[in-house]
XYZ file of C-alpha atoms in Angstrom:
437
model
C -0.145 0.032 -0.053
C 2.443 2.508 1.124
C 4.402 1.439 -1.961
C 1.848 2.204 -4.272
C 1.068 5.613 -2.636
C 4.804 6.267 -3.180
C 4.588 5.525 -7.060
C 1.398 7.647 -7.721
C 3.205 10.541 -5.771
C 6.181 10.366 -7.892
C 4.225 10.155 -10.854
C 2.261 13.077 -9.884
C 5.373 14.911 -9.334
C 6.848 14.229 -12.660
C 3.790 15.068 -14.516
C 3.257 18.369 -12.360
C 4.558 21.516 -14.032
C 7.587 23.016 -12.313
C 6.539 26.228 -10.046
C 7.276 29.515 -11.883
C 10.462 31.170 -9.896
C 9.881 34.201 -7.891
C 11.798 37.617 -8.561
C 12.506 39.812 -5.410
C 13.476 43.195 -6.127
C 15.045 44.155 -2.974
C 15.719 47.796 -1.464
C 14.491 50.017 -4.351
C 12.789 53.078 -3.863
C 9.056 52.288 -4.753
C 7.256 54.860 -6.315
C 3.588 53.152 -6.436
C 2.065 55.200 -9.078
C -0.801 55.974 -6.795
C 0.975 59.356 -6.010
C 2.553 58.312 -2.240
C 6.232 59.303 -1.695
C 8.577 56.648 -2.915
C 9.590 54.372 -0.035
C 12.444 51.859 0.371
C 10.889 48.422 -0.186
C 11.236 45.005 -1.146
C 9.028 43.385 -3.966
C 7.814 40.170 -4.627
C 6.801 38.734 -8.066
C 5.147 35.456 -8.238
C 3.181 33.950 -10.974
C 3.212 37.164 -13.056
C 1.995 39.475 -10.371
C 2.958 41.688 -7.324
C 2.993 39.188 -4.192
C 4.150 41.154 -1.555
C 5.568 45.042 -1.224
C 7.298 44.879 2.409
C 10.409 45.568 4.457
C 13.015 43.031 4.316
C 11.215 40.182 2.450
C 12.844 36.587 2.937
C 13.415 35.408 -0.700
C 11.367 32.267 -1.617
C 13.361 29.139 -2.102
C 15.062 29.441 -5.527
C 13.836 32.955 -6.121
C 15.912 35.310 -8.334
C 16.941 38.511 -6.281
C 17.927 41.684 -7.770
C 19.885 44.081 -5.680
C 17.979 47.423 -6.332
C 19.916 49.843 -3.885
C 20.036 53.391 -5.371
C 17.145 52.470 -8.125
C 13.596 53.299 -8.291
C 10.986 50.878 -9.071
C 7.982 52.291 -10.664
C 4.946 50.635 -12.641
C 5.633 50.590 -16.408
C 4.734 53.551 -18.661
C 1.404 53.457 -20.978
C 1.358 55.308 -24.080
C -2.024 55.519 -24.939
C -1.668 56.657 -28.650
C 0.423 54.883 -31.227
C 0.334 54.062 -34.765
C 2.668 50.943 -36.015
C 3.065 49.782 -39.497
C 1.195 46.511 -40.446
C 4.186 44.637 -41.384
C 5.341 44.671 -37.315
C 2.167 42.305 -36.851
C 3.450 39.433 -39.367
C 5.055 37.094 -36.866
C 6.663 37.219 -33.516
C 9.816 38.407 -34.408
C 9.197 41.194 -36.360
C 6.487 42.225 -33.598
C 9.278 41.971 -31.110
C 11.838 43.984 -33.294
C 9.082 46.576 -33.879
C 8.350 47.039 -30.412
C 11.867 47.098 -28.800
C 11.758 50.975 -28.810
C 9.054 50.696 -26.174
C 10.927 47.827 -24.288
C 14.086 49.802 -24.267
C 11.783 52.940 -22.941
C 10.396 50.924 -20.293
C 6.686 51.340 -21.605
C 4.619 48.244 -20.817
C 1.263 48.870 -22.258
C 0.370 50.994 -25.321
C -2.806 51.490 -27.193
C -2.373 50.641 -30.998
C -4.478 52.770 -33.406
C -3.689 51.264 -36.615
C -5.279 47.878 -36.856
C -8.620 46.716 -38.349
C -10.785 43.722 -37.058
C -9.157 41.136 -39.451
C -5.413 41.892 -38.019
C -6.889 41.275 -34.314
C -6.747 37.598 -34.325
C -3.595 37.344 -35.819
C -1.784 39.698 -33.170
C -3.701 38.016 -30.308
C -2.042 34.613 -31.712
C 1.290 36.052 -31.795
C 1.179 37.362 -28.293
C -0.763 34.525 -26.576
C 2.206 32.290 -26.002
C 3.461 35.186 -23.647
C 7.015 34.664 -24.757
C 6.971 38.050 -27.319
C 9.201 40.622 -25.913
C 6.193 43.367 -26.254
C 4.130 45.546 -23.982
C 0.676 44.781 -23.546
C -1.392 45.659 -26.661
C -4.606 47.321 -26.182
C -5.605 46.867 -29.996
C -8.521 49.729 -31.165
C -11.028 49.672 -33.834
C -11.650 52.962 -35.539
C -14.856 54.705 -36.444
C -15.501 57.825 -38.209
C -17.405 59.925 -40.855
C -17.036 59.809 -44.546
C -14.270 61.779 -45.589
C -13.516 62.699 -42.038
C -10.110 62.660 -40.389
C -8.828 59.295 -40.111
C -9.458 58.310 -43.730
C -7.426 60.121 -45.779
C -5.219 57.450 -47.197
C -6.467 54.278 -48.779
C -5.183 51.733 -45.815
C -6.792 54.304 -43.040
C -9.988 54.739 -45.119
C -9.751 50.902 -45.166
C -9.759 50.152 -41.362
C -12.071 52.920 -40.363
C -15.719 52.108 -40.038
C -17.622 55.373 -41.200
C -21.029 56.456 -40.203
C -23.352 59.460 -40.218
C -26.270 58.567 -38.246
C -27.178 56.801 -34.697
C -28.667 53.900 -36.813
C -25.726 53.569 -38.759
C -23.309 54.025 -35.467
C -25.186 51.151 -33.891
C -25.254 48.913 -36.849
C -21.394 49.463 -37.298
C -20.760 49.072 -33.508
C -22.970 45.561 -33.553
C -20.515 44.368 -36.611
C -17.230 45.309 -34.452
C -17.574 44.372 -31.048
C -17.977 40.699 -31.980
C -14.064 41.301 -32.508
C -13.574 41.813 -28.947
C -11.830 45.319 -29.545
C -10.009 46.879 -26.327
C -10.725 50.298 -27.265
C -12.841 51.851 -29.793
C -10.932 54.867 -31.230
C -13.896 57.710 -32.975
C -12.307 60.231 -35.653
C -14.839 63.244 -34.260
C -13.192 66.466 -35.244
C -12.420 67.859 -38.625
C -10.416 70.892 -37.632
C -7.198 70.931 -39.874
C -5.422 73.478 -37.319
C -6.235 76.644 -39.944
C -3.503 74.737 -42.061
C -5.887 72.577 -44.219
C -9.582 72.775 -45.416
C -11.632 71.430 -42.568
C -12.930 67.930 -42.844
C -16.122 66.795 -41.902
C -17.387 66.250 -37.990
C -19.391 63.811 -36.273
C -22.327 64.879 -34.554
C -23.352 64.487 -30.779
C -26.217 61.791 -31.190
C -24.249 59.858 -33.506
C -21.218 59.623 -31.415
C -23.648 59.128 -28.248
C -24.686 56.239 -30.026
C -21.385 54.576 -30.097
C -20.593 55.097 -26.681
C -23.791 53.833 -25.392
C -23.088 50.458 -27.561
C -19.546 50.672 -26.115
C -20.322 50.812 -22.628
C -22.825 48.088 -22.215
C -19.784 45.964 -23.639
C -17.509 47.438 -21.137
C -15.083 48.782 -24.060
C -13.648 52.243 -23.278
C -14.234 54.921 -26.171
C -11.752 57.465 -26.938
C -11.804 60.613 -29.594
C -9.699 62.312 -31.974
C -10.702 65.636 -30.870
C -8.551 68.826 -31.404
C -11.231 71.833 -30.721
C -13.203 73.185 -27.823
C -16.327 72.324 -29.196
C -15.194 69.118 -30.388
C -14.245 68.814 -26.493
C -17.947 69.681 -25.373
C -19.323 66.968 -27.597
C -16.966 64.480 -26.291
C -18.148 65.265 -22.798
C -21.576 65.265 -23.492
C -21.401 61.927 -25.268
C -19.551 60.123 -22.163
C -16.387 59.311 -23.962
C -13.943 58.278 -21.464
C -11.121 60.284 -23.185
C -9.940 62.698 -25.681
C -6.518 62.511 -27.262
C -4.907 65.025 -28.627
C -5.280 68.723 -27.265
C -7.331 71.522 -27.415
C -5.173 73.693 -29.922
C -7.762 76.165 -31.291
C -8.738 78.341 -28.095
C -8.221 78.495 -24.518
C -10.569 76.452 -22.624
C -13.077 78.295 -20.164
C -14.748 77.657 -16.996
C -17.455 76.205 -18.466
C -16.142 73.551 -20.686
C -13.664 72.396 -17.755
C -16.289 72.219 -15.390
C -18.311 69.942 -18.085
C -15.042 68.000 -18.605
C -15.043 67.280 -14.975
C -18.610 66.430 -14.468
C -18.765 63.890 -17.278
C -15.139 62.340 -16.434
C -13.895 63.155 -19.819
C -10.039 62.791 -19.478
C -7.501 64.496 -21.725
C -4.318 62.915 -23.495
C -3.129 65.576 -25.140
C -0.109 63.891 -27.296
C 2.142 66.970 -27.023
C 5.148 65.802 -28.544
C 3.324 65.480 -32.168
C 2.546 69.365 -31.978
C 5.666 70.356 -30.566
C 7.379 72.512 -33.129
C 10.314 70.046 -34.719
C 11.770 72.898 -36.551
C 14.254 73.575 -33.855
C 13.243 70.623 -31.660
C 16.490 69.612 -29.438
C 17.309 65.964 -28.153
C 18.972 64.968 -24.708
C 21.953 62.966 -25.313
C 19.595 59.811 -23.747
C 17.213 60.105 -26.363
C 19.795 60.605 -28.845
C 20.752 56.970 -27.851
C 17.410 55.775 -28.442
C 16.639 56.992 -31.756
C 16.894 54.428 -34.707
C 19.639 54.835 -37.680
C 17.051 56.037 -39.965
C 15.971 58.672 -37.626
C 19.463 59.844 -36.795
C 19.760 60.156 -40.547
C 16.568 62.247 -40.982
C 17.513 64.546 -38.003
C 21.068 64.779 -39.299
C 19.938 66.241 -42.406
C 17.399 68.446 -40.609
C 20.293 69.868 -38.464
C 22.384 70.306 -41.703
C 19.855 72.894 -43.033
C 19.209 76.380 -41.703
C 16.228 76.495 -38.895
C 13.077 76.821 -40.904
C 10.509 79.161 -39.414
C 7.422 78.045 -37.601
C 4.474 78.611 -39.125
C 2.199 81.293 -37.417
C -0.544 78.555 -37.088
C 1.510 76.122 -35.638
C 3.437 78.421 -32.903
C -0.013 79.547 -32.130
C -1.562 76.046 -31.468
C 1.569 75.195 -29.706
C 0.999 78.057 -27.248
C -2.741 77.601 -26.728
C -1.927 73.583 -26.303
C 0.337 74.395 -23.264
C -1.670 76.689 -21.488
C -4.669 74.190 -21.644
C -2.429 71.494 -20.148
C -1.965 74.199 -17.329
C -5.645 75.004 -16.950
C -7.013 71.667 -16.941
C -4.144 70.268 -14.232
C -5.179 72.987 -12.302
C -8.667 72.231 -12.547
C -8.340 68.498 -11.801
C -9.274 67.112 -14.973
C -7.475 63.516 -15.452
C -4.707 63.526 -17.696
C -2.953 60.790 -19.256
C -0.095 60.002 -21.557
C 0.097 59.558 -25.398
C 2.119 60.329 -27.749
C 0.764 59.690 -31.509
C 4.119 57.830 -32.366
C 4.577 56.552 -35.724
C 3.381 60.028 -37.159
C 5.765 62.627 -38.741
C 8.837 62.632 -36.497
C 7.614 61.147 -33.174
C 9.675 58.358 -32.594
C 8.490 55.124 -31.036
C 9.037 54.805 -27.547
C 11.361 57.164 -25.964
C 8.672 59.665 -27.348
C 6.639 58.162 -24.157
C 9.584 59.607 -22.029
C 9.471 63.302 -23.800
C 6.068 63.439 -23.328
C 6.295 62.924 -19.599
C 9.079 65.647 -19.549
C 6.541 68.060 -21.236
C 4.137 67.641 -18.624
C 6.753 68.331 -16.125
C 7.863 71.604 -18.378
C 3.984 72.518 -17.807
C 3.898 72.636 -14.123
C 3.595 68.892 -13.063
C 5.662 67.794 -10.476
C 8.000 64.673 -11.875
C 5.640 62.585 -9.251
C 2.568 64.025 -10.608
C 3.881 63.078 -14.459
C 4.725 59.740 -13.655
C 1.195 59.363 -11.949
C -0.265 60.497 -14.921
C 2.186 57.855 -17.413
C 0.739 54.957 -14.693
C -2.153 54.980 -12.512
C -3.738 57.553 -14.510
C -3.407 56.312 -18.009
C -4.423 52.878 -16.883
C -7.731 54.422 -15.515
C -8.290 55.776 -18.412
C -8.494 52.523 -20.499
C -10.408 50.352 -17.756
C -7.075 48.799 -16.225
C -6.781 50.278 -13.278
C -7.870 47.432 -10.780
C -4.885 45.121 -12.467
C -2.279 47.517 -13.688
C -0.623 51.291 -13.224
C 0.115 50.785 -9.583
C 2.426 48.940 -7.497
C 0.402 47.071 -5.041
C -0.043 43.067 -3.724
C -2.712 41.383 -6.507
C -1.668 43.519 -9.455
C -0.162 42.748 -12.809
C 3.954 42.694 -12.234
C 4.361 45.262 -15.300
C 7.078 47.347 -13.764
C 10.339 49.388 -14.353
C 13.577 49.607 -12.547
C 15.487 52.517 -13.343
C 18.523 54.138 -11.975
C 18.164 57.476 -10.004
C 15.093 59.016 -8.643
C 12.794 60.103 -11.277
C 10.273 60.796 -9.054
C 12.579 63.745 -8.250
C 14.595 64.310 -11.430
C 12.310 63.077 -14.472
C 15.667 62.718 -16.876
C 16.424 59.876 -14.763
C 13.576 57.815 -16.392
C 16.252 57.337 -19.275
C 18.199 54.874 -17.184
C 16.257 51.917 -17.384
C 17.732 48.879 -16.009
C 15.023 46.446 -15.860
C 11.635 45.849 -17.488
C 8.979 43.277 -16.419
C 5.498 42.510 -18.330
C 3.324 40.485 -16.552
C 5.731 39.253 -14.350
C 8.570 38.318 -16.746
C 11.478 39.997 -17.407
C 12.132 41.445 -21.173
C 15.384 41.252 -22.528
C 17.149 44.877 -23.039
C 20.153 43.765 -24.686
C 17.876 42.271 -27.269
C 15.392 45.700 -27.475
C 18.725 47.804 -27.775
C 19.929 45.602 -30.369
C 17.360 45.568 -32.631
C 16.953 49.649 -32.127
C 20.751 49.586 -33.618
C 19.434 47.208 -36.555
C 16.870 49.722 -37.611
C 14.576 46.711 -37.776
C 11.611 46.288 -39.025
């Protein structure tokens, strides 16, 4: 009887999967993402989640221990607005190389806005194994109006569902939602910055129908919104966030109060509107630019500084002041970049966006909160990511120095974890140097 029991036990132990090794990050300044001052703590990672945040944790048997003395551990960064070329999504290798700039910059969660419903199953199959070194991908399906923004090229026109009435909106959402999008992106605002002829806008009843359908499915809705009137429509419709900043006029008290009352978050994507004619890079940024980007910037630097168009400088002044006003009023602000669009480089543009928030009056800690817990809340993930607390996903960034006090230390990336698994920084940096894909 005993011999039989021992044999059964041995068979079970052979067949059972080996327990996942734990990781203990010891002695870091832990910035929890929720706004509390950083404190020296140990953080234990187990089974993809944060198991404990305490002083002097004894490492479990077989645990890997990272000595993080003098470093800062914070939640991985979010970028709520990027565009990626479709070639990146061909296979696991191209995906890992394509998103290497985000890994190298400590970005662990992104919102992707250049995919269609047919691409979603393939992308999800690639990342389903959990072994691709890439951030979490929130895949958005797009909606707009005929001839509106978001339909300019053959590709963007083909991936943007176009509606003009509430009934059309409800029918389109009924077709999109079975594909399980993580986000619905709606191109509602056709203002072209005083530079080009304006495009059509989406009206309030149509946008409201989209939001109502999305809320029933628990899918967040964000809008391309660049005007004060567009912000009023977005707030009245109940969207979760407007991406891109208000650039036509300064926000007034009534609009600010409407945004606060309706819970409309603001993702200004400053780096896509920052004038590039006289833009300068920090040495830490320059190291993260791929060879093609360096060639582009070198070509620009070789020429006399071009004058900044009046419409562009005016819009830039307005956008900066609107961020100051909305922050002062307590409107939730998240981090996005529009990376992939005209000179906004993937990965490190996220850190540049965070630095711009600091320039506009955020403390470093407030800017980091915007890039972590606030951005997680905006996309409906605040219960699982964006903070360092027991039970949450172990999406973590370990950097040298104290970025909660000196934001430039955020470039000193030492370790990046997504779902508790450490991603390879050497591989990410090698992919940057190779300029591929």
